[in-house]
JSON list of C-alpha atoms and ligand atoms in Angstrom, two decimals:
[
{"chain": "V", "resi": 1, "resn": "UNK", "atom": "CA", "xyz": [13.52, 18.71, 20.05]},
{"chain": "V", "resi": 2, "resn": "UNK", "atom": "CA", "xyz": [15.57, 17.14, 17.22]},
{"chain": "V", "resi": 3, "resn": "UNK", "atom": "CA", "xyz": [13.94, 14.62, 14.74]},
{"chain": "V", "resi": 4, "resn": "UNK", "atom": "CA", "xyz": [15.19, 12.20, 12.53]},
{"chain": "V", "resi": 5, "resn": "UNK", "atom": "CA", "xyz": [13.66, 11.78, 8.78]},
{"chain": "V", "resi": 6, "resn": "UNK", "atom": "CA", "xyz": [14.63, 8.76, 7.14]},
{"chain": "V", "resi": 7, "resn": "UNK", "atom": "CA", "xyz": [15.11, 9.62, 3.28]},
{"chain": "V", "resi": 8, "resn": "UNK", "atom": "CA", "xyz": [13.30, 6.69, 1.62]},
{"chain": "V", "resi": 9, "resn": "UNK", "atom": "CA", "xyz": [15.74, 7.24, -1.49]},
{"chain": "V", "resi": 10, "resn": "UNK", "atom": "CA", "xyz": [17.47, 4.81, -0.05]},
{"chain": "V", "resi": 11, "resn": "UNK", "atom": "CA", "xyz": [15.37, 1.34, 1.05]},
{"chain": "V", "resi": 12, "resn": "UNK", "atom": "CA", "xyz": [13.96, -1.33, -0.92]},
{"chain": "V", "resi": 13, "resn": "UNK", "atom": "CA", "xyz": [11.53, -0.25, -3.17]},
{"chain": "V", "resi": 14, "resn": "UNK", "atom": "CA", "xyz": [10.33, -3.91, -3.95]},
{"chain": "V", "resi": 15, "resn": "UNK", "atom": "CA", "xyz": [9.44, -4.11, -0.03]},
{"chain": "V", "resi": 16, "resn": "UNK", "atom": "CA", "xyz": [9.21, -0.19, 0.80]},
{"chain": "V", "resi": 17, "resn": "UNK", "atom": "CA", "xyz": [6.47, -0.67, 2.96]},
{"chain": "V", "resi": 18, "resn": "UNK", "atom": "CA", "xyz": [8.05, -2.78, 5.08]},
{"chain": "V", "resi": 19, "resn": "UNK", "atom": "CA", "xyz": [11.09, -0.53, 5.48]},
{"chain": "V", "resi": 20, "resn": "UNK", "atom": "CA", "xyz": [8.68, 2.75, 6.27]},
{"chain": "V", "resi": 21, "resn": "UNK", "atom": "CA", "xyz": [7.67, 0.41, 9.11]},
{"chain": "V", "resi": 22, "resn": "UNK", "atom": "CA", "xyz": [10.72, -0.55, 10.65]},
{"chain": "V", "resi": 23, "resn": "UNK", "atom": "CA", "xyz": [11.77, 2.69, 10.65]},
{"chain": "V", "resi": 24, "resn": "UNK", "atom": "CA", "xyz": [8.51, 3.80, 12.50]},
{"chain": "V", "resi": 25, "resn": "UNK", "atom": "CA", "xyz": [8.75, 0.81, 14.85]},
{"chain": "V", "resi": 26, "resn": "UNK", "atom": "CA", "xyz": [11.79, 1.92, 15.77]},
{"chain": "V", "resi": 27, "resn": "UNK", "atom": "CA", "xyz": [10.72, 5.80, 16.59]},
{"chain": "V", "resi": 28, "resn": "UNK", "atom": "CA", "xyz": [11.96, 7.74, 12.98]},
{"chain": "V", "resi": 29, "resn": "UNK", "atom": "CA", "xyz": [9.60, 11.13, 13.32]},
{"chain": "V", "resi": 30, "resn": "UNK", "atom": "CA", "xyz": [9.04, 11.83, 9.94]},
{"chain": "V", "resi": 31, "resn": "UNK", "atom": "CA", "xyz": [9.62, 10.23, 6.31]},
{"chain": "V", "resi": 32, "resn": "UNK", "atom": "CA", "xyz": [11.81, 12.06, 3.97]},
{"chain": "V", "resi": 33, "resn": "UNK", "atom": "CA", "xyz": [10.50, 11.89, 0.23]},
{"chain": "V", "resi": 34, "resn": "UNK", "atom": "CA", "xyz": [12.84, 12.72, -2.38]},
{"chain": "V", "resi": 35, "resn": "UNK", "atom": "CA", "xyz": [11.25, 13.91, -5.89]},
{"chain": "V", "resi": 36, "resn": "UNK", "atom": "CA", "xyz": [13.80, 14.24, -9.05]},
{"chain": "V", "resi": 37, "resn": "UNK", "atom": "CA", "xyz": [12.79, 14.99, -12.29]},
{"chain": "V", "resi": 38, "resn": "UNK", "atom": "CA", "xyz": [16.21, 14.38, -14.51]},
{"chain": "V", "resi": 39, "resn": "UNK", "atom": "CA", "xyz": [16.10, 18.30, -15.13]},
{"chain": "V", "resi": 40, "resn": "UNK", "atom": "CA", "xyz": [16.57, 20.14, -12.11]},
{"chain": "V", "resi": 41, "resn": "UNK", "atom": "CA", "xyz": [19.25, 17.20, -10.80]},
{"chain": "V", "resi": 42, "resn": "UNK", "atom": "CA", "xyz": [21.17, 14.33, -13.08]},
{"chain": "V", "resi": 43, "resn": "UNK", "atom": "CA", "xyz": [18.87, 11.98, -12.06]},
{"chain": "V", "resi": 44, "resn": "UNK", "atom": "CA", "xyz": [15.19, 10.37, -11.74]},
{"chain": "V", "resi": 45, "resn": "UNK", "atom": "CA", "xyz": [13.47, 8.84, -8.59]},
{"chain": "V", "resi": 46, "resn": "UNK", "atom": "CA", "xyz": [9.67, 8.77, -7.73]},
{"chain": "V", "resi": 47, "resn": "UNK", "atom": "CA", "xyz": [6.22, 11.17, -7.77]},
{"chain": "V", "resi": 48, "resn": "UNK", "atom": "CA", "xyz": [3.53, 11.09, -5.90]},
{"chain": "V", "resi": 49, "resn": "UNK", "atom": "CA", "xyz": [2.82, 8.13, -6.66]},
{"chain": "V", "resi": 50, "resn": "UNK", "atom": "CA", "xyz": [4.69, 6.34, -4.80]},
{"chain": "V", "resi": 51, "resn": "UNK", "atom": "CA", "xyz": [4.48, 8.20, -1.65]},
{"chain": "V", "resi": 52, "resn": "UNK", "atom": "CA", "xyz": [0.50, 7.63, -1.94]},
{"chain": "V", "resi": 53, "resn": "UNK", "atom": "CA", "xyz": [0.99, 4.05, -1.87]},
{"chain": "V", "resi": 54, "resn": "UNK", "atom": "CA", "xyz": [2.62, 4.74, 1.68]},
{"chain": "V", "resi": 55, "resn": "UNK", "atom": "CA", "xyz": [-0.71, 6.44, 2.97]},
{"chain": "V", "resi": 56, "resn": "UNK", "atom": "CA", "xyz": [-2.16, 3.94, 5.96]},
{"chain": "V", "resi": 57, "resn": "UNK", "atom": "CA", "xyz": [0.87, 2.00, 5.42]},
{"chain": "V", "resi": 58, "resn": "UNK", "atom": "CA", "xyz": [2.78, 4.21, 8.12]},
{"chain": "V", "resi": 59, "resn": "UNK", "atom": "CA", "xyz": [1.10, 7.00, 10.52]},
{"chain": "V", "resi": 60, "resn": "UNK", "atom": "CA", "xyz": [4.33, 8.58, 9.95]},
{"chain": "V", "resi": 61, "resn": "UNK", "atom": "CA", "xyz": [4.32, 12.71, 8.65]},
{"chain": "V", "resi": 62, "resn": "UNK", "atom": "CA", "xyz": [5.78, 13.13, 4.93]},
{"chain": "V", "resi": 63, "resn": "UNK", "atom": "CA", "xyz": [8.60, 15.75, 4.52]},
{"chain": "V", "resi": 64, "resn": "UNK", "atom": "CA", "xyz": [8.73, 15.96, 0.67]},
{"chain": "V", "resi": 65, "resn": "UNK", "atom": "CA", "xyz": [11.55, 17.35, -0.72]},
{"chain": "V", "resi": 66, "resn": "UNK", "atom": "CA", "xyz": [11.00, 18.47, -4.60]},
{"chain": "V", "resi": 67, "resn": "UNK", "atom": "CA", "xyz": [14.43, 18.41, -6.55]},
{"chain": "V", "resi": 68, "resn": "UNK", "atom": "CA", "xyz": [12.32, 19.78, -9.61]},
{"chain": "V", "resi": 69, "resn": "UNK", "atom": "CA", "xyz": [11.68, 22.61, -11.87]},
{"chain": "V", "resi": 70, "resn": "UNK", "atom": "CA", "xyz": [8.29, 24.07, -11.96]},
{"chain": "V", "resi": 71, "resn": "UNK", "atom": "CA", "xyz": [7.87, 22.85, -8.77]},
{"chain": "V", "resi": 72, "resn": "UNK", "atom": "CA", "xyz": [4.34, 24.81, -8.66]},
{"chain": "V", "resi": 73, "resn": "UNK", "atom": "CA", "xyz": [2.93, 22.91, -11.29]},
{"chain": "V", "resi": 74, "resn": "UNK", "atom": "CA", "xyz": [2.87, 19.50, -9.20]},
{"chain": "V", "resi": 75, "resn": "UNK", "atom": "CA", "xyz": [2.57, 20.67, -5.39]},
{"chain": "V", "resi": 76, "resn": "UNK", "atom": "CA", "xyz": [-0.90, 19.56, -5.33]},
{"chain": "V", "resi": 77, "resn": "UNK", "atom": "CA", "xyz": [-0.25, 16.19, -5.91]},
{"chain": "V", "resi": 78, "resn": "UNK", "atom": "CA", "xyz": [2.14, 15.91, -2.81]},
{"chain": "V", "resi": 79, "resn": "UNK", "atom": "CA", "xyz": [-0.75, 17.11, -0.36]},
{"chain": "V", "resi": 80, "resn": "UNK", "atom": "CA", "xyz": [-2.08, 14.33, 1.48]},
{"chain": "V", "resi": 81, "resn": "UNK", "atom": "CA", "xyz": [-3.86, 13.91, 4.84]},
{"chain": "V", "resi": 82, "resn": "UNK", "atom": "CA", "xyz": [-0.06, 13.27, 6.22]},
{"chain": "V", "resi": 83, "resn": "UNK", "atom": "CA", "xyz": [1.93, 15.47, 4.37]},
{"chain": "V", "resi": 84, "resn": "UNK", "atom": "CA", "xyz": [3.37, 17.72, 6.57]},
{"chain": "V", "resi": 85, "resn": "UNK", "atom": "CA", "xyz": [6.11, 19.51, 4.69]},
{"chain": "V", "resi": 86, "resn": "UNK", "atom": "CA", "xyz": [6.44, 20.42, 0.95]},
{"chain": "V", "resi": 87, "resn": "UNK", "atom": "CA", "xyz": [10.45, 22.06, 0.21]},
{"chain": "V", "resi": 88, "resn": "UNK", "atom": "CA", "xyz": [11.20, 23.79, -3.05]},
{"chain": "V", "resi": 89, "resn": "UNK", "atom": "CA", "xyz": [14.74, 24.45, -4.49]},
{"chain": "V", "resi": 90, "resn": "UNK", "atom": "CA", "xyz": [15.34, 28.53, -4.22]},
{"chain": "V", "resi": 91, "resn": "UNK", "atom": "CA", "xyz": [17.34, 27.59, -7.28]},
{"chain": "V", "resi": 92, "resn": "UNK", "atom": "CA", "xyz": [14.03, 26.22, -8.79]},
{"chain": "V", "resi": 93, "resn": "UNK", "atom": "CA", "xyz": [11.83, 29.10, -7.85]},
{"chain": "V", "resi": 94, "resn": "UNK", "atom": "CA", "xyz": [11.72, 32.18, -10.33]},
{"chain": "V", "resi": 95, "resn": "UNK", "atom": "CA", "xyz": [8.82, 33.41, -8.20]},
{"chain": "V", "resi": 96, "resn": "UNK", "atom": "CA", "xyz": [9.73, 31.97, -4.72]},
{"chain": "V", "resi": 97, "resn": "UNK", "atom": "CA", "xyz": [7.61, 34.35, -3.22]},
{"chain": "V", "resi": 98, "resn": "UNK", "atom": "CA", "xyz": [4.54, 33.27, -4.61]},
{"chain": "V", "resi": 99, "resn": "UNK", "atom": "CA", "xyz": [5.52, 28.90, -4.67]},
{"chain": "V", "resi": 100, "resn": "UNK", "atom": "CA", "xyz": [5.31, 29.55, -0.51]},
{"chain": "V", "resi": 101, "resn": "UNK", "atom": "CA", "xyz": [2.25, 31.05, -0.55]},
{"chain": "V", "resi": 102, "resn": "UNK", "atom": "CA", "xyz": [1.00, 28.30, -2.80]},
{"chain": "V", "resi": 103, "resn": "UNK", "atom": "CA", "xyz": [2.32, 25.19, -0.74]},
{"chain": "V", "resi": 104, "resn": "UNK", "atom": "CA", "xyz": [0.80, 26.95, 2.56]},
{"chain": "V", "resi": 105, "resn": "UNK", "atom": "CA", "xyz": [-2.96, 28.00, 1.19]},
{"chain": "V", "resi": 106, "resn": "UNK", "atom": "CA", "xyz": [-3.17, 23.98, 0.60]},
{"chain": "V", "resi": 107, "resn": "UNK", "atom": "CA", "xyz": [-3.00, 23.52, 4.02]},
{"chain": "V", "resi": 108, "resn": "UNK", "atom": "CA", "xyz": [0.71, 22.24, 4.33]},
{"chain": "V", "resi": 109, "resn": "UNK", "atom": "CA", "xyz": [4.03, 23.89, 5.41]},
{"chain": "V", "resi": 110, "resn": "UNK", "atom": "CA", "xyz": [6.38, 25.43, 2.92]},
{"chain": "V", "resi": 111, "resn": "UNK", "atom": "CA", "xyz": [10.13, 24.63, 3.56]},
{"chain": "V", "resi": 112, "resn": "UNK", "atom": "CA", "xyz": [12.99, 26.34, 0.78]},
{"chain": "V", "resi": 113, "resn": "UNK", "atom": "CA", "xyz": [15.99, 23.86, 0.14]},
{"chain": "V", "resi": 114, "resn": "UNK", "atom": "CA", "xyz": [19.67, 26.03, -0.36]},
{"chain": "V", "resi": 115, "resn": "UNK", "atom": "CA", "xyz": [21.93, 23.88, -2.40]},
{"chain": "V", "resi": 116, "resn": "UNK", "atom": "CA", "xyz": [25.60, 23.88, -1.09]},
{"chain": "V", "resi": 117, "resn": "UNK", "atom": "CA", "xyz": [27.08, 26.55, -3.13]},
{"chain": "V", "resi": 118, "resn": "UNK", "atom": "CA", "xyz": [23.79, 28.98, -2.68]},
{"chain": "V", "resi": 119, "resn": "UNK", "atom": "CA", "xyz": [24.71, 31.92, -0.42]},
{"chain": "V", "resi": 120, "resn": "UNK", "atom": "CA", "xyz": [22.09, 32.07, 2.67]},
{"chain": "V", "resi": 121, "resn": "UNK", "atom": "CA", "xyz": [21.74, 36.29, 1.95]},
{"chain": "V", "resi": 122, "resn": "UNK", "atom": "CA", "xyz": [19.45, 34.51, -1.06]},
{"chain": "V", "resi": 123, "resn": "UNK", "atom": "CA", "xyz": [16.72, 33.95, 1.44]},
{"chain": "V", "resi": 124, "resn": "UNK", "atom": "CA", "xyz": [17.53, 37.64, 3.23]},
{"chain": "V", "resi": 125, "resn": "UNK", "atom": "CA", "xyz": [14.02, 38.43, 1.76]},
{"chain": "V", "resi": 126, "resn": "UNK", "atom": "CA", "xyz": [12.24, 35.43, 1.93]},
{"chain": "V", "resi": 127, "resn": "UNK", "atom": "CA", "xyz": [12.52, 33.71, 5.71]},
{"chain": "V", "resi": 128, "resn": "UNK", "atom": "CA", "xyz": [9.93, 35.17, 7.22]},
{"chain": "V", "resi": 129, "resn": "UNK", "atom": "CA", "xyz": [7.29, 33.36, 4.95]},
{"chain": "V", "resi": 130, "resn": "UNK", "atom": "CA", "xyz": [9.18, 29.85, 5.50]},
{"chain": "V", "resi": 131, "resn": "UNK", "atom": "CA", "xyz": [8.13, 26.81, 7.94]},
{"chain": "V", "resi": 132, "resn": "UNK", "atom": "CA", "xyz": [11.35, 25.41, 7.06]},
{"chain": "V", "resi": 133, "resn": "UNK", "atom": "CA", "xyz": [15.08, 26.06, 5.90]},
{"chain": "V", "resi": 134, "resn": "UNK", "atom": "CA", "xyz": [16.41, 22.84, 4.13]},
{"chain": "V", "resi": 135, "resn": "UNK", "atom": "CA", "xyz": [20.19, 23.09, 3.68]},
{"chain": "V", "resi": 136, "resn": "UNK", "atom": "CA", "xyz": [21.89, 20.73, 1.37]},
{"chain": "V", "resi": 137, "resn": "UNK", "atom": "CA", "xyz": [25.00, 19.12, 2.30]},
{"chain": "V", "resi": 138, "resn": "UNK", "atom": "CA", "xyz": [25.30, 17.57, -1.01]},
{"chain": "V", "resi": 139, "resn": "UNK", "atom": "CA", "xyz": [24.79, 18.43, -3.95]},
{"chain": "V", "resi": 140, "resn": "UNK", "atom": "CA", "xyz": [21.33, 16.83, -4.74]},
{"chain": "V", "resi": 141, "resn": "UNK", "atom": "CA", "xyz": [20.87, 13.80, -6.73]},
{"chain": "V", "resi": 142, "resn": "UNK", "atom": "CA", "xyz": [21.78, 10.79, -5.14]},
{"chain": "V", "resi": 143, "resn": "UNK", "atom": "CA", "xyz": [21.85, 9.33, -1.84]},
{"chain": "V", "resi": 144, "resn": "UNK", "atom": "CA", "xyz": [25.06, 7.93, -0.15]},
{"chain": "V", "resi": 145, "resn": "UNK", "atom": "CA", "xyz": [27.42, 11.33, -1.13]},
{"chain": "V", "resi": 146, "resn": "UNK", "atom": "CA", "xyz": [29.86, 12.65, 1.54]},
{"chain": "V", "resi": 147, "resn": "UNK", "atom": "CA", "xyz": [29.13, 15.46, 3.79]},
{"chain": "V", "resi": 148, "resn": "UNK", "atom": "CA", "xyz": [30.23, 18.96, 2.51]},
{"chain": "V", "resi": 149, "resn": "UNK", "atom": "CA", "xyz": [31.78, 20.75, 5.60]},
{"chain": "V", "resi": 150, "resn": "UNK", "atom": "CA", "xyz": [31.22, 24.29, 4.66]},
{"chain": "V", "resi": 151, "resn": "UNK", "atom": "CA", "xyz": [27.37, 23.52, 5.04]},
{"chain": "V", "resi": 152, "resn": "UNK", "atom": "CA", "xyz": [27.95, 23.65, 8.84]},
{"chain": "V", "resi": 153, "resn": "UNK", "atom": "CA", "xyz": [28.68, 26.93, 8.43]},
{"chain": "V", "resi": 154, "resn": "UNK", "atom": "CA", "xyz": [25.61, 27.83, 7.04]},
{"chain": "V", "resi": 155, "resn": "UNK", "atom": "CA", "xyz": [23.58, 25.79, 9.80]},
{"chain": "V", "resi": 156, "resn": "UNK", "atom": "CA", "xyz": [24.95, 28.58, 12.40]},
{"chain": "V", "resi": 157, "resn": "UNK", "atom": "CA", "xyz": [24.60, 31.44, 10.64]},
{"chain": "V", "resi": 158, "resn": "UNK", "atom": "CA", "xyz": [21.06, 30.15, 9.85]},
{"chain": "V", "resi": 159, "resn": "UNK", "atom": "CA", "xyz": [20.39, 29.13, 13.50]},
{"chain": "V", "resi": 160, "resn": "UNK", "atom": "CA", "xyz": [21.75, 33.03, 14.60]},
{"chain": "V", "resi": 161, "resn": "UNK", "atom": "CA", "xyz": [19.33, 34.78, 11.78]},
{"chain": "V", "resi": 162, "resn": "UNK", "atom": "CA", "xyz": [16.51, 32.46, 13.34]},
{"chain": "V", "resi": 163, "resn": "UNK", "atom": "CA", "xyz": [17.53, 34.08, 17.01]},
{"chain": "V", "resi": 164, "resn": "UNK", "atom": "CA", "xyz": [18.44, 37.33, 16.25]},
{"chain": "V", "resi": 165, "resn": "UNK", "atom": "CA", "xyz": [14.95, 37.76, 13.63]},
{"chain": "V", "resi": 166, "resn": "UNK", "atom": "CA", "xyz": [12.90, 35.43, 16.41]},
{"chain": "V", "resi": 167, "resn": "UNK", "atom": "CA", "xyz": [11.74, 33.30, 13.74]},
{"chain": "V", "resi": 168, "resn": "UNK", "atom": "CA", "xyz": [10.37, 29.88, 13.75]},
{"chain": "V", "resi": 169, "resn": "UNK", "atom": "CA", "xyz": [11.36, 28.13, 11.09]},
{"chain": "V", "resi": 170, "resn": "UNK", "atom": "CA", "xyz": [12.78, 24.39, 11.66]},
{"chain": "V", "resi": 171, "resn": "UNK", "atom": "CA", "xyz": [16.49, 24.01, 10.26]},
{"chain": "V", "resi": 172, "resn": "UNK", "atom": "CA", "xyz": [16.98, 20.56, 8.41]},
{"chain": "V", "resi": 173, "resn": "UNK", "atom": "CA", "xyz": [20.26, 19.25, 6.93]},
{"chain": "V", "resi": 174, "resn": "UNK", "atom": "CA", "xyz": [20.56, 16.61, 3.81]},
{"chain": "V", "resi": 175, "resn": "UNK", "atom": "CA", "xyz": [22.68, 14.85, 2.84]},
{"chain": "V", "resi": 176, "resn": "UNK", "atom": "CA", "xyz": [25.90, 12.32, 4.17]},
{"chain": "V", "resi": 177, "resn": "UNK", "atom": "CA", "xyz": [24.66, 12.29, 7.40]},
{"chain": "V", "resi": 178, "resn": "UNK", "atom": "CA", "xyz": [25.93, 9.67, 9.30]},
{"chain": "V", "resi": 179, "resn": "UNK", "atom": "CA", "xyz": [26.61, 8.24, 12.89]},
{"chain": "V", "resi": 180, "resn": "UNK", "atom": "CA", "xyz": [29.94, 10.33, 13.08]},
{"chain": "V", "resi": 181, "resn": "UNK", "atom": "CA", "xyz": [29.26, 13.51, 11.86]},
{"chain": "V", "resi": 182, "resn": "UNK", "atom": "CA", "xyz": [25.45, 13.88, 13.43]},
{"chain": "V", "resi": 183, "resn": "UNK", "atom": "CA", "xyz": [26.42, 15.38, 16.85]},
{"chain": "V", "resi": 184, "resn": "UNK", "atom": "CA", "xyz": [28.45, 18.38, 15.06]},
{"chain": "V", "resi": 185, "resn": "UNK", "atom": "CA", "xyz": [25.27, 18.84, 12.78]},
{"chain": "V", "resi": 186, "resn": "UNK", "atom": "CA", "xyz": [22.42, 19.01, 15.77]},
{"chain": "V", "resi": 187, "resn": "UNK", "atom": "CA", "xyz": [25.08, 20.88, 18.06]},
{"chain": "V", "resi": 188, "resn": "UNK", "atom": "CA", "xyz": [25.24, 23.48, 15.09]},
{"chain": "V", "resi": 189, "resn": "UNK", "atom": "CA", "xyz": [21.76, 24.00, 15.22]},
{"chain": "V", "resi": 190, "resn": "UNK", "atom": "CA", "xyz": [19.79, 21.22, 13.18]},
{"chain": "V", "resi": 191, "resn": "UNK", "atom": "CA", "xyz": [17.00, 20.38, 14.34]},
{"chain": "V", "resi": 192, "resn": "UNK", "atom": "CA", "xyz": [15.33, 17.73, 11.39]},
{"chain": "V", "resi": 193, "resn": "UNK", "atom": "CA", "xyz": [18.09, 15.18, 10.21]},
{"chain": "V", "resi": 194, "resn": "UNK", "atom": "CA", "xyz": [17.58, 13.49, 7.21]},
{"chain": "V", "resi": 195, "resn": "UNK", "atom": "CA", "xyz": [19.56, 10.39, 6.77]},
{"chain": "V", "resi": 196, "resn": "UNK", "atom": "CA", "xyz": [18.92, 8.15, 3.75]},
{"chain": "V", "resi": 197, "resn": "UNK", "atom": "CA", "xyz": [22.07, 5.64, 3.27]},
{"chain": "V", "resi": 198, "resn": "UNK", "atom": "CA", "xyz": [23.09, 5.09, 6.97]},
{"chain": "V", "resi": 199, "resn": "UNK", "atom": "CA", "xyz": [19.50, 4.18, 8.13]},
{"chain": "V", "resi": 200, "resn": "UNK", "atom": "CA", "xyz": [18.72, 1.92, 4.88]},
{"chain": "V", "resi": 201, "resn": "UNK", "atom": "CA", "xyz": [21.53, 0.06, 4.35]},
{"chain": "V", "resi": 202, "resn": "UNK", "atom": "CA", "xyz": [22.74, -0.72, 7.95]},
{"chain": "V", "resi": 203, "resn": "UNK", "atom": "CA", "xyz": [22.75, -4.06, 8.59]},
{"chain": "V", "resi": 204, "resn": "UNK", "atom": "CA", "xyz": [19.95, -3.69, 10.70]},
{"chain": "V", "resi": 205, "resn": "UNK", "atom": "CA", "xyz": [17.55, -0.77, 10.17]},
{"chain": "V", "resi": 206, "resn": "UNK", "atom": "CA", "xyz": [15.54, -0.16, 13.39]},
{"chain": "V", "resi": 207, "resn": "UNK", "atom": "CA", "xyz": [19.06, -0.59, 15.39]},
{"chain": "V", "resi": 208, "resn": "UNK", "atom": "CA", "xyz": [20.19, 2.21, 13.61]},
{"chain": "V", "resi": 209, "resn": "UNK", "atom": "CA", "xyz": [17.34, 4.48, 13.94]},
{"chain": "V", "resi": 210, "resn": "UNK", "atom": "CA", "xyz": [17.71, 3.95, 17.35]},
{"chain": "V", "resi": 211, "resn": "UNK", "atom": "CA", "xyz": [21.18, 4.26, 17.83]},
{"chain": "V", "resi": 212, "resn": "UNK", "atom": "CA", "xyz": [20.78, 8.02, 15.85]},
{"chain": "V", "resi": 213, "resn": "UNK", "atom": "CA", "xyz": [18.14, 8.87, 18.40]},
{"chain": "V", "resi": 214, "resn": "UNK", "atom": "CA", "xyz": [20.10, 8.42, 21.23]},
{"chain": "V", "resi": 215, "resn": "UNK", "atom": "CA", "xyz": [22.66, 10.37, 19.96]},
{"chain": "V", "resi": 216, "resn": "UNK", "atom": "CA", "xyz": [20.26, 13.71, 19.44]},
{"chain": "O", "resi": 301, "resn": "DX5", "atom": "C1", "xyz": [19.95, 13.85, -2.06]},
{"chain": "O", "resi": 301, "resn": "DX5", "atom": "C2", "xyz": [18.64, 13.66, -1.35]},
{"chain": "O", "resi": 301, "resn": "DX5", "atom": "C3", "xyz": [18.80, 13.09, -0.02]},
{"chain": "O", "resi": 301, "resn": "DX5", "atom": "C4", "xyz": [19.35, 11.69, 0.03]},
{"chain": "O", "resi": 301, "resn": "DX5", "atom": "C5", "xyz": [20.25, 11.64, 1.22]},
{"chain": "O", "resi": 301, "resn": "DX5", "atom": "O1", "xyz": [19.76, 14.52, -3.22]},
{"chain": "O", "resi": 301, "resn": "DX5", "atom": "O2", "xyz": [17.96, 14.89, -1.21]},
{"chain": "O", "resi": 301, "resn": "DX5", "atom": "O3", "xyz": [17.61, 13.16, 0.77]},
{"chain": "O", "resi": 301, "resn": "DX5", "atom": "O4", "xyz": [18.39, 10.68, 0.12]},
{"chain": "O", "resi": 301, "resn": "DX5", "atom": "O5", "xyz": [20.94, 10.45, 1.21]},
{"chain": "O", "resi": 301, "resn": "DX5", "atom": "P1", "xyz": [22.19, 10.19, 2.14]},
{"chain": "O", "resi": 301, "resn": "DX5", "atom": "O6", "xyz": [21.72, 10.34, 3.57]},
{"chain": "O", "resi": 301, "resn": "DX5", "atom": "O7", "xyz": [22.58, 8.79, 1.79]},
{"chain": "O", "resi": 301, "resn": "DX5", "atom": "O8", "xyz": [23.25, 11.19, 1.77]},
{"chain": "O", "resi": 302, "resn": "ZN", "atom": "ZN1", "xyz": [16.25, 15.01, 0.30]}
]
């Protein structure tokens, strides 16, 4: 089954909780929740904060995504009653080893983010303790970027690893997702799509999310 996580980088933040519930209205799985902290990526969003204020506002999962260094020095604050997934950078982790087995003893699934020009042989070691393979197609930052081909690439040779190792980890894509590339990305094997700009600022929001559902 393919999902579709709305990255809230992109709505309203003076009406966010209105946006989290059109989106959940009209049938979004899961709410993407992008953390930057100026260091790891050129920019700044939101903590945990923010996503808190969320809680009871939507029945929605959380998949947070953690652009940050030291990522294990703030995964506790991310764990909520509805946070489902917490992602680290492998480019973040000096000890990525350990940051999975951190994120999963709090009760909460560990996902590893590849940014675009990170080789997948970097998690050759590593997959077997992940709930979830996040591959970047952008380089992370900002929302609204254009789709980087090659990480197609990487979706299928992910998606064959995943067969041939009969793991279980759930492939997710990020980043310039959009109405015309989506059915290449979930035929290659993706199987959470984030989409931040194309459900946010469409003209109207819960059209959209539907009109990316039917196409999974
Ligand atoms: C980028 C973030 C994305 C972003 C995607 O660094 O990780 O989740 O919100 O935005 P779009 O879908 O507009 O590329
Ligand atoms: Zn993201």
């Amino acid at each position: 089954m393919i999902q579709l996580a709305p990255s809230i980088l992109s709505a309203d933040f003076s009406r966010l909780g209105e946006d989290v519930s059109l989106v959940e209205q009209a049938g979004a799985d899961v709410i993407h929740v992008d953390v930057m902290d100026g260091h790891f990526v050129p920019n700044i969003s939101y903590g945990a904060v923010v996503m808190k204020s969320l809680l009871g506002r939507t029945k929605l999962p959380f998949d947070v995504h953690l652009m940050i260094e030291h990522p294990d020095q703030y995964v506790e604050d991310f764990v909520t009653e509805q946070t489902e997934y917490i992602t680290v950078h492998q480019e973040a982790c000096t000890h990525l080893h350990r940051t999975l087995q951190h994120i999963k003893g709090l009760g909460v699934k560990a996902g590893v983010a590849l940014n675009p020009a990170t080789p997948l042989a970097a998690l050759d070691y590593i997959l077997e303790e992940a709930d979830l393979i996040l591959i970047m197609s952008v380089n992370p930052g900002f929302g609204g970027q254009k789709f980087i081909p090659s990480a197609l690439r990487k979706v299928r040779e992910l998606k064959a690893l995943k067969k041939k190792q009969g793991l279980g980890f759930t492939i997710e894509i990020d980043g310039g997702v959009s109405l015309d590339n989506v059915k290449t990305i979930t035929d290659a094997g993706v199987e959470l799509v984030v989409a931040g700009s194309s459900v946010f600022k469409a003209d109207d929001v819960k059209a959209r999310v539907r009109t990316f559902r039917e196409l999974f």
